[in-house]
Amino acid sequence: MRLATRADAGAIARIYNQGIDERVATFETGHRTAAQTEAQLAEKGDRFPTVVVERDGTIVAWATAGPYRSRPSYAGVAEHSVYVGREARGSGAGREALEALCRAYEERGFWKLVSRIFPENVASLALHERAGFRVVGVYRRHGKLDGQWRDCVIVEKLLGDAARG
């Protein structure tokens, strides 16, 4: 595991586009280019890093986060995503990426990571449970994907002092 660099943008986009195609991980429907991903990495900077998992020199998983809300009271909460390439699913790469993301964000003073997961994405729900996340609830009909309403399971994990208190 390591922090992503802008040079990793193509590999990150490739894995993300697999998730888009499978329709169980995101509401997004249009593929991302390496240039778009590189711009996002640059924009996020060190405050919102992306982590990657490499195996034999190939990026097989990644995780990232961004601001939860713009209000200052939520400055320590980040909304995250984790994606694993098809070739590495079931190998522990997702957990490695997610746990590394938690460490990286705790080091930056964040006290909580949150996400929304489609109920059909049982692998992601299991991954989050194994990584210490808890289910908070379900957003009903949170958005449409390909014209169909989709629910989202809300998960959270407390970090740092919030986790110990």
CSV table of C-alpha atoms in Angstrom, one decimal:
chain,number,residue,atom,x,y,z
A,1,MET,CA,0.0,0.0,0.0
A,2,ARG,CA,1.1,3.5,-0.7
A,3,LEU,CA,-0.3,7.0,-1.4
A,4,ALA,CA,-1.3,7.4,-5.0
A,5,THR,CA,0.5,9.8,-7.3
A,6,ARG,CA,-0.8,11.5,-10.4
A,7,ALA,CA,1.1,8.8,-12.4
A,8,ASP,CA,-1.4,6.2,-11.0
A,9,ALA,CA,-4.4,7.9,-12.6
A,10,GLY,CA,-4.7,5.5,-15.5
A,11,ALA,CA,-4.8,2.4,-13.3
A,12,ILE,CA,-7.2,4.1,-10.9
A,13,ALA,CA,-9.5,5.1,-13.8
A,14,ARG,CA,-9.4,1.5,-15.2
A,15,ILE,CA,-10.6,0.0,-11.9
A,16,TYR,CA,-13.2,2.7,-11.4
A,17,ASN,CA,-14.6,2.1,-14.9
A,18,GLN,CA,-15.0,-1.6,-14.1
A,19,GLY,CA,-17.2,-0.5,-11.1
A,20,ILE,CA,-19.2,1.8,-13.4
A,21,ASP,CA,-19.7,-1.0,-15.9
A,22,GLU,CA,-20.9,-3.5,-13.2
A,23,ARG,CA,-23.6,-1.1,-11.9
A,24,VAL,CA,-23.3,-2.2,-8.2
A,25,ALA,CA,-20.8,0.4,-6.9
A,26,THR,CA,-21.7,3.9,-8.1
A,27,PHE,CA,-24.4,6.0,-9.6
A,28,GLU,CA,-21.9,7.2,-12.2
A,29,THR,CA,-22.5,5.9,-15.7
A,30,GLY,CA,-19.8,7.6,-17.8
A,31,HIS,CA,-16.2,6.3,-17.8
A,32,ARG,CA,-13.5,8.4,-16.3
A,33,THR,CA,-10.3,9.2,-18.2
A,34,ALA,CA,-6.8,9.1,-16.8
A,35,ALA,CA,-6.7,12.9,-17.3
A,36,GLN,CA,-9.9,13.4,-15.3
A,37,THR,CA,-8.5,11.2,-12.5
A,38,GLU,CA,-5.2,12.9,-12.5
A,39,ALA,CA,-6.9,16.3,-12.1
A,40,GLN,CA,-9.0,14.9,-9.2
A,41,LEU,CA,-5.8,13.6,-7.5
A,42,ALA,CA,-4.1,17.0,-7.9
A,43,GLU,CA,-7.2,18.9,-6.6
A,44,LYS,CA,-7.5,16.7,-3.5
A,45,GLY,CA,-3.8,17.1,-2.6
A,46,ASP,CA,-2.5,15.8,0.7
A,47,ARG,CA,-5.7,16.7,2.6
A,48,PHE,CA,-7.7,14.0,0.8
A,49,PRO,CA,-5.2,11.4,-0.4
A,50,THR,CA,-5.9,8.3,-2.4
A,51,VAL,CA,-4.2,5.1,-1.4
A,52,VAL,CA,-3.4,2.3,-3.8
A,53,VAL,CA,-2.6,-1.4,-3.4
A,54,GLU,CA,0.1,-2.8,-5.7
A,55,ARG,CA,0.8,-6.4,-6.5
A,56,ASP,CA,3.7,-7.4,-8.7
A,57,GLY,CA,3.9,-3.8,-9.9
A,58,THR,CA,0.2,-3.5,-10.8
A,59,ILE,CA,-2.3,-1.4,-9.0
A,60,VAL,CA,-5.2,-3.8,-8.0
A,61,ALA,CA,-7.2,-1.7,-5.6
A,62,TRP,CA,-7.6,1.9,-4.4
A,63,ALA,CA,-9.5,3.9,-1.9
A,64,THR,CA,-10.1,7.6,-1.5
A,65,ALA,CA,-12.3,10.1,0.3
A,66,GLY,CA,-13.5,13.7,0.0
A,67,PRO,CA,-15.3,16.3,2.0
A,68,TYR,CA,-18.5,15.1,3.6
A,69,ARG,CA,-20.0,18.6,3.8
A,70,SER,CA,-18.6,22.1,3.4
A,71,ARG,CA,-19.5,23.3,6.9
A,72,PRO,CA,-16.6,23.7,9.3
A,73,SER,CA,-18.2,21.5,11.9
A,74,TYR,CA,-17.8,18.6,9.5
A,75,ALA,CA,-14.2,19.2,8.7
A,76,GLY,CA,-13.2,15.9,10.3
A,77,VAL,CA,-15.7,13.7,8.4
A,78,ALA,CA,-14.8,12.4,5.0
A,79,GLU,CA,-16.9,10.4,2.5
A,80,HIS,CA,-15.0,7.5,1.0
A,81,SER,CA,-14.9,4.9,-1.8
A,82,VAL,CA,-13.0,1.8,-2.3
A,83,TYR,CA,-12.6,-0.2,-5.6
A,84,VAL,CA,-10.9,-3.5,-6.3
A,85,GLY,CA,-10.0,-4.6,-9.8
A,86,ARG,CA,-11.7,-7.8,-11.0
A,87,GLU,CA,-8.4,-9.7,-11.0
A,88,ALA,CA,-7.9,-9.1,-7.3
A,89,ARG,CA,-11.3,-9.5,-5.8
A,90,GLY,CA,-11.4,-11.8,-2.8
A,91,SER,CA,-7.7,-11.5,-2.3
A,92,GLY,CA,-7.7,-9.1,0.6
A,93,ALA,CA,-6.7,-6.1,-1.5
A,94,GLY,CA,-9.9,-4.2,-0.7
A,95,ARG,CA,-9.4,-4.6,3.0
A,96,GLU,CA,-5.8,-3.5,2.7
A,97,ALA,CA,-6.8,-0.4,0.8
A,98,LEU,CA,-9.6,0.5,3.2
A,99,GLU,CA,-7.5,0.0,6.3
A,100,ALA,CA,-4.7,2.1,4.8
A,101,LEU,CA,-7.2,4.8,4.0
A,102,CYS,CA,-8.4,4.8,7.6
A,103,ARG,CA,-4.9,5.2,8.9
A,104,ALA,CA,-4.1,7.9,6.4
A,105,TYR,CA,-7.2,9.9,7.3
A,106,GLU,CA,-6.7,9.4,11.0
A,107,GLU,CA,-3.2,10.8,10.7
A,108,ARG,CA,-4.7,13.9,9.0
A,109,GLY,CA,-7.0,14.5,12.0
A,110,PHE,CA,-10.2,13.0,10.6
A,111,TRP,CA,-12.6,11.5,13.2
A,112,LYS,CA,-15.0,9.6,10.9
A,113,LEU,CA,-15.3,8.0,7.5
A,114,VAL,CA,-18.7,7.4,5.9
A,115,SER,CA,-20.0,5.9,2.7
A,116,ARG,CA,-23.1,4.8,0.9
A,117,ILE,CA,-23.2,1.3,-0.5
A,118,PHE,CA,-25.8,-0.3,-2.7
A,119,PRO,CA,-27.5,-3.2,-0.8
A,120,GLU,CA,-26.8,-5.5,-3.7
A,121,ASN,CA,-23.1,-4.9,-3.3
A,122,VAL,CA,-22.7,-7.6,-0.6
A,123,ALA,CA,-19.0,-7.9,-1.1
A,124,SER,CA,-18.5,-4.2,-0.2
A,125,LEU,CA,-20.8,-4.5,2.8
A,126,ALA,CA,-18.9,-7.5,4.1
A,127,LEU,CA,-15.6,-5.7,3.5
A,128,HIS,CA,-16.7,-2.7,5.5
A,129,GLU,CA,-18.0,-4.9,8.3
A,130,ARG,CA,-14.6,-6.7,8.5
A,131,ALA,CA,-12.8,-3.3,8.5
A,132,GLY,CA,-14.8,-2.2,11.5
A,133,PHE,CA,-17.5,-0.1,9.9
A,134,ARG,CA,-21.0,-0.2,11.2
A,135,VAL,CA,-24.3,0.2,9.3
A,136,VAL,CA,-26.1,3.3,10.3
A,137,GLY,CA,-29.2,2.9,8.2
A,138,VAL,CA,-30.6,2.9,4.7
A,139,TYR,CA,-31.3,5.8,2.4
A,140,ARG,CA,-34.5,4.7,0.5
A,141,ARG,CA,-34.6,5.6,-3.2
A,142,HIS,CA,-31.5,7.7,-2.9
A,143,GLY,CA,-31.0,8.1,-6.6
A,144,LYS,CA,-31.7,6.6,-10.0
A,145,LEU,CA,-29.3,4.4,-11.9
A,146,ASP,CA,-30.3,3.5,-15.4
A,147,GLY,CA,-33.8,4.8,-14.7
A,148,GLN,CA,-34.3,2.6,-11.6
A,149,TRP,CA,-34.4,3.9,-8.0
A,150,ARG,CA,-31.6,2.6,-5.8
A,151,ASP,CA,-31.3,2.4,-2.1
A,152,CYS,CA,-28.0,3.0,-0.3
A,153,VAL,CA,-26.8,1.5,3.0
A,154,ILE,CA,-25.0,4.1,5.1
A,155,VAL,CA,-21.9,3.0,6.9
A,156,GLU,CA,-19.5,4.8,9.2
A,157,LYS,CA,-16.3,4.2,11.1
A,158,LEU,CA,-15.0,6.4,13.9
A,159,LEU,CA,-11.3,7.2,13.9
A,160,GLY,CA,-8.8,8.5,16.5
A,161,ASP,CA,-10.1,10.0,19.6
A,162,ALA,CA,-13.7,9.6,18.5
A,163,ALA,CA,-13.2,5.8,18.3
A,164,ARG,CA,-11.6,5.7,21.8
A,165,GLY,CA,-14.1,7.9,23.5
